[in-house]
Amino acid sequence: MDYDFQEVSTTNSTCVLRFKVKVAHDAHVCLSSSEDQDATPIYEIFIGGWDNSKCAIRRDRTKPDRAEAETPDVLSADEFRGFWVSWNSDCKIEVGREGEEEPFLSFTDPEPFEITHYGLRTAWGASGEWEIEQGLEPVETPGEACWVPTKAGDDLPEGAVVGGADLECELYIARAKHEGALLPGKYVPAHGTTYVAWGGEEHGKEEFEILCGCKPVWVQVNEGDEIPENALPGGRAEDGETLFVGRVQHEGTTTLGKVHPSHASCYIPFGGQELGFPDYEVLVRQ
């Protein structure tokens, strides 16, 4: 049975999905960077699998499972049972029961990706009913970076992070959707627009997200260097690859853009073009 996908509507660093399900076995939750049923990367959380005896977290439909727990009779065909699933930008995934703060299943991925959709299904011949208690609930954590949805003409959100400057004004760290990608770029207050680089060109966006709530720390990356492990994920390419926030000194400006790991470059939107640089600074967590 296919997953029923919903887009992640919040961009805070930590999210919690709360739900109840009534089914004899095999209630599955997936976390994905796409609503494509066959897409990777993807996490699958199996609740009450193996004839309602065990729960597990699997990545990219590949064994061995990344985490598992013995949970006999965790599901019921006769009554709703409540659960929660949480995740953050580091892809730390936790699964717990309704009314319990401690998870019974957890996994932190050393190769995180940005989660943009979640999906629900029953499987292995089971059919049941779902109740989404609170949809997708943002968890506010003091001092934790978050992306705030903003439109042209809106006031700057509280705690907006300055990341650069051009000849007119300071530039804020922002990101916007374009051609199936979520691209880090620059918000120019003087224009009320966010600019991102894609396909060799600079693209202006009137709907975007601004990074808030963190003190920026920048690390120099030179050609051939590895991206620091604590680099802050800032978006995703159209193929699902995680993108990071970078900046470059160029023609008297400090211009923000996207770090594309597989290209070993930072691409900035500048003067109507997409310009690539092998030497750049990348935003990291403190």
PDB file of C-alpha atoms in Angstrom:
ATOM      1  CA  MET A   1       0.000   0.000   0.000  1.00  0.00           C
ATOM      2  CA  ASP A   2       1.264   3.477  -0.874  1.00  0.00           C
ATOM      3  CA  TYR A   3       1.972   6.204   1.653  1.00  0.00           C
ATOM      4  CA  ASP A   4      -0.497   9.074   1.981  1.00  0.00           C
ATOM      5  CA  PHE A   5       1.876  12.050   1.918  1.00  0.00           C
ATOM      6  CA  GLN A   6       1.519  15.449   3.546  1.00  0.00           C
ATOM      7  CA  GLU A   7       3.924  18.347   3.093  1.00  0.00           C
ATOM      8  CA  VAL A   8       5.801  19.535   6.157  1.00  0.00           C
ATOM      9  CA  SER A   9       4.218  22.942   6.780  1.00  0.00           C
ATOM     10  CA  THR A  10       6.582  24.125   9.492  1.00  0.00           C
ATOM     11  CA  THR A  11      10.255  24.902   9.027  1.00  0.00           C
ATOM     12  CA  ASN A  12      11.304  24.983  12.669  1.00  0.00           C
ATOM     13  CA  SER A  13      14.323  22.880  13.515  1.00  0.00           C
ATOM     14  CA  THR A  14      12.310  20.336  15.509  1.00  0.00           C
ATOM     15  CA  CYS A  15       8.889  18.949  14.604  1.00  0.00           C
ATOM     16  CA  VAL A  16       6.518  16.522  16.307  1.00  0.00           C
ATOM     17  CA  LEU A  17       3.795  14.503  14.608  1.00  0.00           C
ATOM     18  CA  ARG A  18       1.146  13.208  17.052  1.00  0.00           C
ATOM     19  CA  PHE A  19      -1.383  10.621  15.959  1.00  0.00           C
ATOM     20  CA  LYS A  20      -3.611   7.731  17.008  1.00  0.00           C
ATOM     21  CA  VAL A  21      -4.095   4.564  15.019  1.00  0.00           C
ATOM     22  CA  LYS A  22      -6.389   1.548  15.326  1.00  0.00           C
ATOM     23  CA  VAL A  23      -4.928  -1.407  13.457  1.00  0.00           C
ATOM     24  CA  ALA A  24      -3.869  -4.968  14.267  1.00  0.00           C
ATOM     25  CA  HIS A  25      -0.278  -4.557  13.066  1.00  0.00           C
ATOM     26  CA  ASP A  26       2.043  -2.584  10.763  1.00  0.00           C
ATOM     27  CA  ALA A  27       1.306   1.116  11.104  1.00  0.00           C
ATOM     28  CA  HIS A  28       4.020   2.788   9.021  1.00  0.00           C
ATOM     29  CA  VAL A  29       5.216   6.410   9.066  1.00  0.00           C
ATOM     30  CA  CYS A  30       7.746   7.719   6.558  1.00  0.00           C
ATOM     31  CA  LEU A  31       9.820  10.918   6.516  1.00  0.00           C
ATOM     32  CA  SER A  32      11.005  11.943   3.079  1.00  0.00           C
ATOM     33  CA  SER A  33      12.460  14.698   0.931  1.00  0.00           C
ATOM     34  CA  SER A  34       9.773  14.057  -1.703  1.00  0.00           C
ATOM     35  CA  GLU A  35       6.205  12.822  -2.118  1.00  0.00           C
ATOM     36  CA  ASP A  36       7.392  10.318  -4.717  1.00  0.00           C
ATOM     37  CA  GLN A  37       6.596   6.823  -3.441  1.00  0.00           C
ATOM     38  CA  ASP A  38       9.951   5.483  -4.672  1.00  0.00           C
ATOM     39  CA  ALA A  39      12.129   8.455  -3.708  1.00  0.00           C
ATOM     40  CA  THR A  40      15.268   8.308  -1.624  1.00  0.00           C
ATOM     41  CA  PRO A  41      16.489   9.382   0.847  1.00  0.00           C
ATOM     42  CA  ILE A  42      13.641   8.259   3.081  1.00  0.00           C
ATOM     43  CA  TYR A  43      13.139   7.007   6.641  1.00  0.00           C
ATOM     44  CA  GLU A  44      10.461   4.442   7.391  1.00  0.00           C
ATOM     45  CA  ILE A  45       9.191   3.898  10.924  1.00  0.00           C
ATOM     46  CA  PHE A  46       7.475   0.545  11.391  1.00  0.00           C
ATOM     47  CA  ILE A  47       5.176   0.424  14.424  1.00  0.00           C
ATOM     48  CA  GLY A  48       3.841  -2.997  15.363  1.00  0.00           C
ATOM     49  CA  GLY A  49       5.653  -4.829  12.609  1.00  0.00           C
ATOM     50  CA  TRP A  50       6.620  -8.479  12.650  1.00  0.00           C
ATOM     51  CA  ASP A  51       3.106  -9.546  13.721  1.00  0.00           C
ATOM     52  CA  ASN A  52       2.763  -6.681  16.217  1.00  0.00           C
ATOM     53  CA  SER A  53       5.918  -7.627  18.108  1.00  0.00           C
ATOM     54  CA  LYS A  54       8.519  -5.024  17.167  1.00  0.00           C
ATOM     55  CA  CYS A  55       9.134  -1.442  16.002  1.00  0.00           C
ATOM     56  CA  ALA A  56      12.003  -0.263  13.802  1.00  0.00           C
ATOM     57  CA  ILE A  57      13.481   2.643  11.841  1.00  0.00           C
ATOM     58  CA  ARG A  58      14.812   1.898   8.355  1.00  0.00           C
ATOM     59  CA  ARG A  59      16.577   4.189   5.875  1.00  0.00           C
ATOM     60  CA  ASP A  60      16.194   3.960   2.101  1.00  0.00           C
ATOM     61  CA  ARG A  61      14.294   0.652   2.323  1.00  0.00           C
ATOM     62  CA  THR A  62      17.572  -1.097   3.132  1.00  0.00           C
ATOM     63  CA  LYS A  63      18.447  -3.492   5.928  1.00  0.00           C
ATOM     64  CA  PRO A  64      19.854  -3.631   8.535  1.00  0.00           C
ATOM     65  CA  ASP A  65      17.387  -1.398  10.354  1.00  0.00           C
ATOM     66  CA  ARG A  66      18.941   1.669  11.995  1.00  0.00           C
ATOM     67  CA  ALA A  67      17.061   1.146  15.274  1.00  0.00           C
ATOM     68  CA  GLU A  68      14.640  -1.423  16.645  1.00  0.00           C
ATOM     69  CA  ALA A  69      12.767  -2.244  19.842  1.00  0.00           C
ATOM     70  CA  GLU A  70      10.742  -5.201  21.057  1.00  0.00           C
ATOM     71  CA  THR A  71       7.183  -3.894  21.605  1.00  0.00           C
ATOM     72  CA  PRO A  72       4.745  -6.810  21.952  1.00  0.00           C
ATOM     73  CA  ASP A  73       1.088  -5.884  21.353  1.00  0.00           C
ATOM     74  CA  VAL A  74       1.932  -2.211  20.802  1.00  0.00           C
ATOM     75  CA  LEU A  75      -1.053  -1.872  18.426  1.00  0.00           C
ATOM     76  CA  SER A  76      -4.691  -2.916  18.742  1.00  0.00           C
ATOM     77  CA  ALA A  77      -7.409  -3.632  16.202  1.00  0.00           C
ATOM     78  CA  ASP A  78     -10.039  -2.799  18.849  1.00  0.00           C
ATOM     79  CA  GLU A  79      -8.932   0.593  20.170  1.00  0.00           C
ATOM     80  CA  PHE A  80      -6.924   3.625  19.134  1.00  0.00           C
ATOM     81  CA  ARG A  81      -3.344   3.780  20.417  1.00  0.00           C
ATOM     82  CA  GLY A  82      -1.499   7.110  20.483  1.00  0.00           C
ATOM     83  CA  PHE A  83       2.086   7.799  19.393  1.00  0.00           C
ATOM     84  CA  TRP A  84       4.401  10.670  18.528  1.00  0.00           C
ATOM     85  CA  VAL A  85       7.278  10.957  16.076  1.00  0.00           C
ATOM     86  CA  SER A  86       9.779  13.816  16.342  1.00  0.00           C
ATOM     87  CA  TRP A  87      12.679  14.888  14.151  1.00  0.00           C
ATOM     88  CA  ASN A  88      15.042  17.834  13.780  1.00  0.00           C
ATOM     89  CA  SER A  89      17.411  19.278  11.188  1.00  0.00           C
ATOM     90  CA  ASP A  90      20.102  16.786  12.267  1.00  0.00           C
ATOM     91  CA  CYS A  91      17.675  13.960  11.468  1.00  0.00           C
ATOM     92  CA  LYS A  92      17.506  12.891  15.087  1.00  0.00           C
ATOM     93  CA  ILE A  93      14.349  10.779  15.003  1.00  0.00           C
ATOM     94  CA  GLU A  94      12.472   9.685  18.111  1.00  0.00           C
ATOM     95  CA  VAL A  95       9.301   7.620  18.497  1.00  0.00           C
ATOM     96  CA  GLY A  96       7.233   7.445  21.671  1.00  0.00           C
ATOM     97  CA  ARG A  97       3.838   6.563  23.095  1.00  0.00           C
ATOM     98  CA  GLU A  98       1.130   9.086  23.860  1.00  0.00           C
ATOM     99  CA  GLY A  99       1.557  10.387  27.415  1.00  0.00           C
ATOM    100  CA  GLU A 100       5.202   9.333  27.655  1.00  0.00           C
ATOM    101  CA  GLU A 101       8.047  11.833  27.240  1.00  0.00           C
ATOM    102  CA  GLU A 102      10.801   9.264  26.769  1.00  0.00           C
ATOM    103  CA  PRO A 103      11.006   7.626  23.335  1.00  0.00           C
ATOM    104  CA  PHE A 104      11.079   3.877  22.964  1.00  0.00           C
ATOM    105  CA  LEU A 105      12.876   4.174  19.631  1.00  0.00           C
ATOM    106  CA  SER A 106      15.505   6.700  18.486  1.00  0.00           C
ATOM    107  CA  PHE A 107      18.118   7.182  15.770  1.00  0.00           C
ATOM    108  CA  THR A 108      20.418  10.027  14.708  1.00  0.00           C
ATOM    109  CA  ASP A 109      21.580   9.883  11.110  1.00  0.00           C
ATOM    110  CA  PRO A 110      25.252  10.778  10.482  1.00  0.00           C
ATOM    111  CA  GLU A 111      24.196  11.777   6.953  1.00  0.00           C
ATOM    112  CA  PRO A 112      21.081  13.928   7.503  1.00  0.00           C
ATOM    113  CA  PHE A 113      18.846  15.297   4.777  1.00  0.00           C
ATOM    114  CA  GLU A 114      16.024  17.824   4.819  1.00  0.00           C
ATOM    115  CA  ILE A 115      12.621  16.303   5.552  1.00  0.00           C
ATOM    116  CA  THR A 116       9.871  17.940   3.505  1.00  0.00           C
ATOM    117  CA  HIS A 117       7.063  15.352   3.655  1.00  0.00           C
ATOM    118  CA  TYR A 118       5.681  12.713   5.971  1.00  0.00           C
ATOM    119  CA  GLY A 119       3.522   9.788   4.935  1.00  0.00           C
ATOM    120  CA  LEU A 120       1.205   7.286   6.640  1.00  0.00           C
ATOM    121  CA  ARG A 121       0.056   3.817   5.658  1.00  0.00           C
ATOM    122  CA  THR A 122      -0.868   0.378   6.938  1.00  0.00           C
ATOM    123  CA  ALA A 123       0.857  -2.608   5.376  1.00  0.00           C
ATOM    124  CA  TRP A 124       1.228  -6.371   5.156  1.00  0.00           C
ATOM    125  CA  GLY A 125      -2.506  -6.954   4.814  1.00  0.00           C
ATOM    126  CA  ALA A 126      -3.535  -4.706   7.697  1.00  0.00           C
ATOM    127  CA  SER A 127      -6.201  -2.027   7.373  1.00  0.00           C
ATOM    128  CA  GLY A 128      -7.095   0.499  10.021  1.00  0.00           C
ATOM    129  CA  GLU A 129      -7.984   4.041  10.995  1.00  0.00           C
ATOM    130  CA  TRP A 130      -5.739   7.046  11.673  1.00  0.00           C
ATOM    131  CA  GLU A 131      -6.358  10.221  13.647  1.00  0.00           C
ATOM    132  CA  ILE A 132      -3.824  13.030  13.333  1.00  0.00           C
ATOM    133  CA  GLU A 133      -4.042  14.724  16.710  1.00  0.00           C
ATOM    134  CA  GLN A 134      -2.239  18.000  16.065  1.00  0.00           C
ATOM    135  CA  GLY A 135      -0.974  17.788  12.531  1.00  0.00           C
ATOM    136  CA  LEU A 136       2.642  18.851  12.471  1.00  0.00           C
ATOM    137  CA  GLU A 137       3.560  20.678  15.659  1.00  0.00           C
ATOM    138  CA  PRO A 138       6.622  22.962  15.808  1.00  0.00           C
ATOM    139  CA  VAL A 139       8.736  22.689  18.922  1.00  0.00           C
ATOM    140  CA  GLU A 140      10.270  26.028  19.905  1.00  0.00           C
ATOM    141  CA  THR A 141      13.720  25.598  21.410  1.00  0.00           C
ATOM    142  CA  PRO A 142      15.436  28.745  22.742  1.00  0.00           C
ATOM    143  CA  GLY A 143      18.496  29.633  20.727  1.00  0.00           C
ATOM    144  CA  GLU A 144      17.721  27.110  18.002  1.00  0.00           C
ATOM    145  CA  ALA A 145      17.856  28.204  14.382  1.00  0.00           C
ATOM    146  CA  CYS A 146      14.556  28.251  12.506  1.00  0.00           C
ATOM    147  CA  TRP A 147      13.311  29.364   9.114  1.00  0.00           C
ATOM    148  CA  VAL A 148      10.396  31.802   9.164  1.00  0.00           C
ATOM    149  CA  PRO A 149       8.046  32.021   6.136  1.00  0.00           C
ATOM    150  CA  THR A 150       8.007  35.594   4.792  1.00  0.00           C
ATOM    151  CA  LYS A 151       6.565  37.414   1.782  1.00  0.00           C
ATOM    152  CA  ALA A 152       7.617  40.539  -0.071  1.00  0.00           C
ATOM    153  CA  GLY A 153       6.332  43.536   1.879  1.00  0.00           C
ATOM    154  CA  ASP A 154       6.374  41.785   5.252  1.00  0.00           C
ATOM    155  CA  ASP A 155       8.413  43.173   8.121  1.00  0.00           C
ATOM    156  CA  LEU A 156      11.605  41.320   8.895  1.00  0.00           C
ATOM    157  CA  PRO A 157      10.870  38.542  11.406  1.00  0.00           C
ATOM    158  CA  GLU A 158      12.327  38.905  14.881  1.00  0.00           C
ATOM    159  CA  GLY A 159      15.844  37.548  15.119  1.00  0.00           C
ATOM    160  CA  ALA A 160      16.505  37.595  11.360  1.00  0.00           C
ATOM    161  CA  VAL A 161      20.151  36.697  10.745  1.00  0.00           C
ATOM    162  CA  VAL A 162      22.435  39.036   8.802  1.00  0.00           C
ATOM    163  CA  GLY A 163      24.920  37.101   6.688  1.00  0.00           C
ATOM    164  CA  GLY A 164      26.414  39.549   4.240  1.00  0.00           C
ATOM    165  CA  ALA A 165      26.282  42.980   2.626  1.00  0.00           C
ATOM    166  CA  ASP A 166      26.187  44.540  -0.801  1.00  0.00           C
ATOM    167  CA  LEU A 167      26.609  48.139  -1.908  1.00  0.00           C
ATOM    168  CA  GLU A 168      23.053  49.068  -0.840  1.00  0.00           C
ATOM    169  CA  CYS A 169      22.332  47.292   2.441  1.00  0.00           C
ATOM    170  CA  GLU A 170      22.916  44.334   4.706  1.00  0.00           C
ATOM    171  CA  LEU A 171      21.900  40.941   3.342  1.00  0.00           C
ATOM    172  CA  TYR A 172      19.923  38.385   5.342  1.00  0.00           C
ATOM    173  CA  ILE A 173      20.178  34.605   5.132  1.00  0.00           C
ATOM    174  CA  ALA A 174      17.130  33.305   3.266  1.00  0.00           C
ATOM    175  CA  ARG A 175      15.936  30.440   1.122  1.00  0.00           C
ATOM    176  CA  ALA A 176      13.213  29.899  -1.469  1.00  0.00           C
ATOM    177  CA  LYS A 177      11.682  27.145  -3.572  1.00  0.00           C
ATOM    178  CA  HIS A 178      12.564  26.942  -7.263  1.00  0.00           C
ATOM    179  CA  GLU A 179      12.083  24.138  -9.805  1.00  0.00           C
ATOM    180  CA  GLY A 180      11.596  21.490  -7.143  1.00  0.00           C
ATOM    181  CA  ALA A 181      14.574  22.639  -5.076  1.00  0.00           C
ATOM    182  CA  LEU A 182      14.807  24.627  -1.830  1.00  0.00           C
ATOM    183  CA  LEU A 183      17.723  27.016  -2.352  1.00  0.00           C
ATOM    184  CA  PRO A 184      19.671  29.107   0.183  1.00  0.00           C
ATOM    185  CA  GLY A 185      20.213  32.657  -1.013  1.00  0.00           C
ATOM    186  CA  LYS A 186      20.139  36.317  -0.022  1.00  0.00           C
ATOM    187  CA  TYR A 187      17.293  38.537   1.127  1.00  0.00           C
ATOM    188  CA  VAL A 188      17.814  42.150   0.008  1.00  0.00           C
ATOM    189  CA  PRO A 189      15.700  44.473   2.202  1.00  0.00           C
ATOM    190  CA  ALA A 190      16.096  47.357  -0.249  1.00  0.00           C
ATOM    191  CA  HIS A 191      14.278  45.245  -2.866  1.00  0.00           C
ATOM    192  CA  GLY A 192      11.964  43.267  -0.562  1.00  0.00           C
ATOM    193  CA  THR A 193      13.076  40.204  -2.509  1.00  0.00           C
ATOM    194  CA  THR A 194      15.082  37.042  -1.975  1.00  0.00           C
ATOM    195  CA  TYR A 195      17.475  36.020  -4.727  1.00  0.00           C
ATOM    196  CA  VAL A 196      18.618  32.452  -5.385  1.00  0.00           C
ATOM    197  CA  ALA A 197      20.978  30.925  -7.928  1.00  0.00           C
ATOM    198  CA  TRP A 198      19.867  28.120 -10.240  1.00  0.00           C
ATOM    199  CA  GLY A 199      20.508  27.011 -13.805  1.00  0.00           C
ATOM    200  CA  GLY A 200      23.119  29.676 -14.481  1.00  0.00           C
ATOM    201  CA  GLU A 201      20.809  32.544 -13.557  1.00  0.00           C
ATOM    202  CA  GLU A 202      19.741  34.694 -10.602  1.00  0.00           C
ATOM    203  CA  HIS A 203      16.067  34.339  -9.687  1.00  0.00           C
ATOM    204  CA  GLY A 204      14.046  36.788  -7.575  1.00  0.00           C
ATOM    205  CA  LYS A 205      11.438  35.355  -5.200  1.00  0.00           C
ATOM    206  CA  GLU A 206       8.582  37.116  -3.402  1.00  0.00           C
ATOM    207  CA  GLU A 207       7.788  34.144  -1.135  1.00  0.00           C
ATOM    208  CA  PHE A 208      10.678  32.809   0.907  1.00  0.00           C
ATOM    209  CA  GLU A 209      11.960  31.895   4.366  1.00  0.00           C
ATOM    210  CA  ILE A 210      14.404  33.872   6.507  1.00  0.00           C
ATOM    211  CA  LEU A 211      16.791  32.275   8.979  1.00  0.00           C
ATOM    212  CA  CYS A 212      16.189  33.461  12.550  1.00  0.00           C
ATOM    213  CA  GLY A 213      17.293  32.745  16.080  1.00  0.00           C
ATOM    214  CA  CYS A 214      20.988  31.957  15.788  1.00  0.00           C
ATOM    215  CA  LYS A 215      24.335  33.716  15.952  1.00  0.00           C
ATOM    216  CA  PRO A 216      26.103  33.066  12.646  1.00  0.00           C
ATOM    217  CA  VAL A 217      29.516  31.435  12.699  1.00  0.00           C
ATOM    218  CA  TRP A 218      31.377  31.118   9.404  1.00  0.00           C
ATOM    219  CA  VAL A 219      34.160  28.668   8.536  1.00  0.00           C
ATOM    220  CA  GLN A 220      36.456  29.080   5.541  1.00  0.00           C
ATOM    221  CA  VAL A 221      36.391  26.219   3.031  1.00  0.00           C
ATOM    222  CA  ASN A 222      39.062  26.102   0.336  1.00  0.00           C
ATOM    223  CA  GLU A 223      39.144  24.032  -2.825  1.00  0.00           C
ATOM    224  CA  GLY A 224      39.550  20.379  -1.894  1.00  0.00           C
ATOM    225  CA  ASP A 225      38.425  20.820   1.726  1.00  0.00           C
ATOM    226  CA  GLU A 226      35.600  18.810   3.273  1.00  0.00           C
ATOM    227  CA  ILE A 227      32.491  20.654   4.437  1.00  0.00           C
ATOM    228  CA  PRO A 228      32.560  20.881   8.267  1.00  0.00           C
ATOM    229  CA  GLU A 229      30.435  18.262  10.044  1.00  0.00           C
ATOM    230  CA  ASN A 230      28.567  20.976  11.949  1.00  0.00           C
ATOM    231  CA  ALA A 231      27.582  22.923   8.825  1.00  0.00           C
ATOM    232  CA  LEU A 232      23.935  24.036   9.067  1.00  0.00           C
ATOM    233  CA  PRO A 233      21.676  22.353   6.462  1.00  0.00           C
ATOM    234  CA  GLY A 234      19.953  25.104   4.518  1.00  0.00           C
ATOM    235  CA  GLY A 235      17.991  23.457   1.741  1.00  0.00           C
ATOM    236  CA  ARG A 236      17.956  20.714  -0.845  1.00  0.00           C
ATOM    237  CA  ALA A 237      18.668  20.301  -4.535  1.00  0.00           C
ATOM    238  CA  GLU A 238      15.998  19.006  -6.880  1.00  0.00           C
ATOM    239  CA  ASP A 239      17.520  15.511  -6.557  1.00  0.00           C
ATOM    240  CA  GLY A 240      17.287  15.645  -2.743  1.00  0.00           C
ATOM    241  CA  GLU A 241      20.931  16.460  -1.992  1.00  0.00           C
ATOM    242  CA  THR A 242      21.342  18.597   1.128  1.00  0.00           C
ATOM    243  CA  LEU A 243      22.525  22.156   0.457  1.00  0.00           C
ATOM    244  CA  PHE A 244      24.283  24.426   2.939  1.00  0.00           C
ATOM    245  CA  VAL A 245      24.468  28.196   3.417  1.00  0.00           C
ATOM    246  CA  GLY A 246      27.599  29.803   2.018  1.00  0.00           C
ATOM    247  CA  ARG A 247      28.974  33.232   1.227  1.00  0.00           C
ATOM    248  CA  VAL A 248      31.643  34.706  -1.018  1.00  0.00           C
ATOM    249  CA  GLN A 249      33.542  38.000  -1.217  1.00  0.00           C
ATOM    250  CA  HIS A 250      32.839  39.320  -4.718  1.00  0.00           C
ATOM    251  CA  GLU A 251      33.189  42.783  -6.256  1.00  0.00           C
ATOM    252  CA  GLY A 252      33.082  44.619  -2.949  1.00  0.00           C
ATOM    253  CA  THR A 253      30.179  42.578  -1.552  1.00  0.00           C
ATOM    254  CA  THR A 254      29.739  39.636   0.778  1.00  0.00           C
ATOM    255  CA  THR A 255      27.087  37.700  -1.108  1.00  0.00           C
ATOM    256  CA  LEU A 256      25.126  34.727   0.218  1.00  0.00           C
ATOM    257  CA  GLY A 257      24.380  31.586  -1.748  1.00  0.00           C
ATOM    258  CA  LYS A 258      24.145  27.803  -1.734  1.00  0.00           C
ATOM    259  CA  VAL A 259      26.897  25.293  -1.020  1.00  0.00           C
ATOM    260  CA  HIS A 260      26.476  22.274  -3.301  1.00  0.00           C
ATOM    261  CA  PRO A 261      28.582  19.444  -1.781  1.00  0.00           C
ATOM    262  CA  SER A 262      28.693  17.235  -4.881  1.00  0.00           C
ATOM    263  CA  HIS A 263      29.932  20.218  -6.920  1.00  0.00           C
ATOM    264  CA  ALA A 264      32.461  21.292  -4.254  1.00  0.00           C
ATOM    265  CA  SER A 265      31.386  24.891  -4.832  1.00  0.00           C
ATOM    266  CA  CYS A 266      29.342  27.767  -3.477  1.00  0.00           C
ATOM    267  CA  TYR A 267      26.979  29.329  -6.005  1.00  0.00           C
ATOM    268  CA  ILE A 268      25.793  32.897  -5.498  1.00  0.00           C
ATOM    269  CA  PRO A 269      23.099  34.947  -7.232  1.00  0.00           C
ATOM    270  CA  PHE A 270      24.812  38.077  -8.531  1.00  0.00           C
ATOM    271  CA  GLY A 271      24.103  40.531 -11.340  1.00  0.00           C
ATOM    272  CA  GLY A 272      21.495  38.283 -12.932  1.00  0.00           C
ATOM    273  CA  GLN A 273      23.811  35.272 -13.007  1.00  0.00           C
ATOM    274  CA  GLU A 274      24.657  32.161 -11.028  1.00  0.00           C
ATOM    275  CA  LEU A 275      28.361  32.341 -10.168  1.00  0.00           C
ATOM    276  CA  GLY A 276      30.316  29.410  -8.719  1.00  0.00           C
ATOM    277  CA  PHE A 277      33.331  29.592  -6.390  1.00  0.00           C
ATOM    278  CA  PRO A 278      35.502  26.720  -5.050  1.00  0.00           C
ATOM    279  CA  ASP A 279      36.633  28.857  -2.080  1.00  0.00           C
ATOM    280  CA  TYR A 280      33.949  30.187   0.254  1.00  0.00           C
ATOM    281  CA  GLU A 281      32.688  30.407   3.826  1.00  0.00           C
ATOM    282  CA  VAL A 282      30.018  28.036   5.128  1.00  0.00           C
ATOM    283  CA  LEU A 283      27.589  28.644   7.996  1.00  0.00           C
ATOM    284  CA  VAL A 284      28.054  26.284  10.946  1.00  0.00           C
ATOM    285  CA  ARG A 285      26.330  25.654  14.260  1.00  0.00           C
ATOM    286  CA  GLN A 286      28.018  26.910  17.402  1.00  0.00           C
TER     287      GLN A 286
END
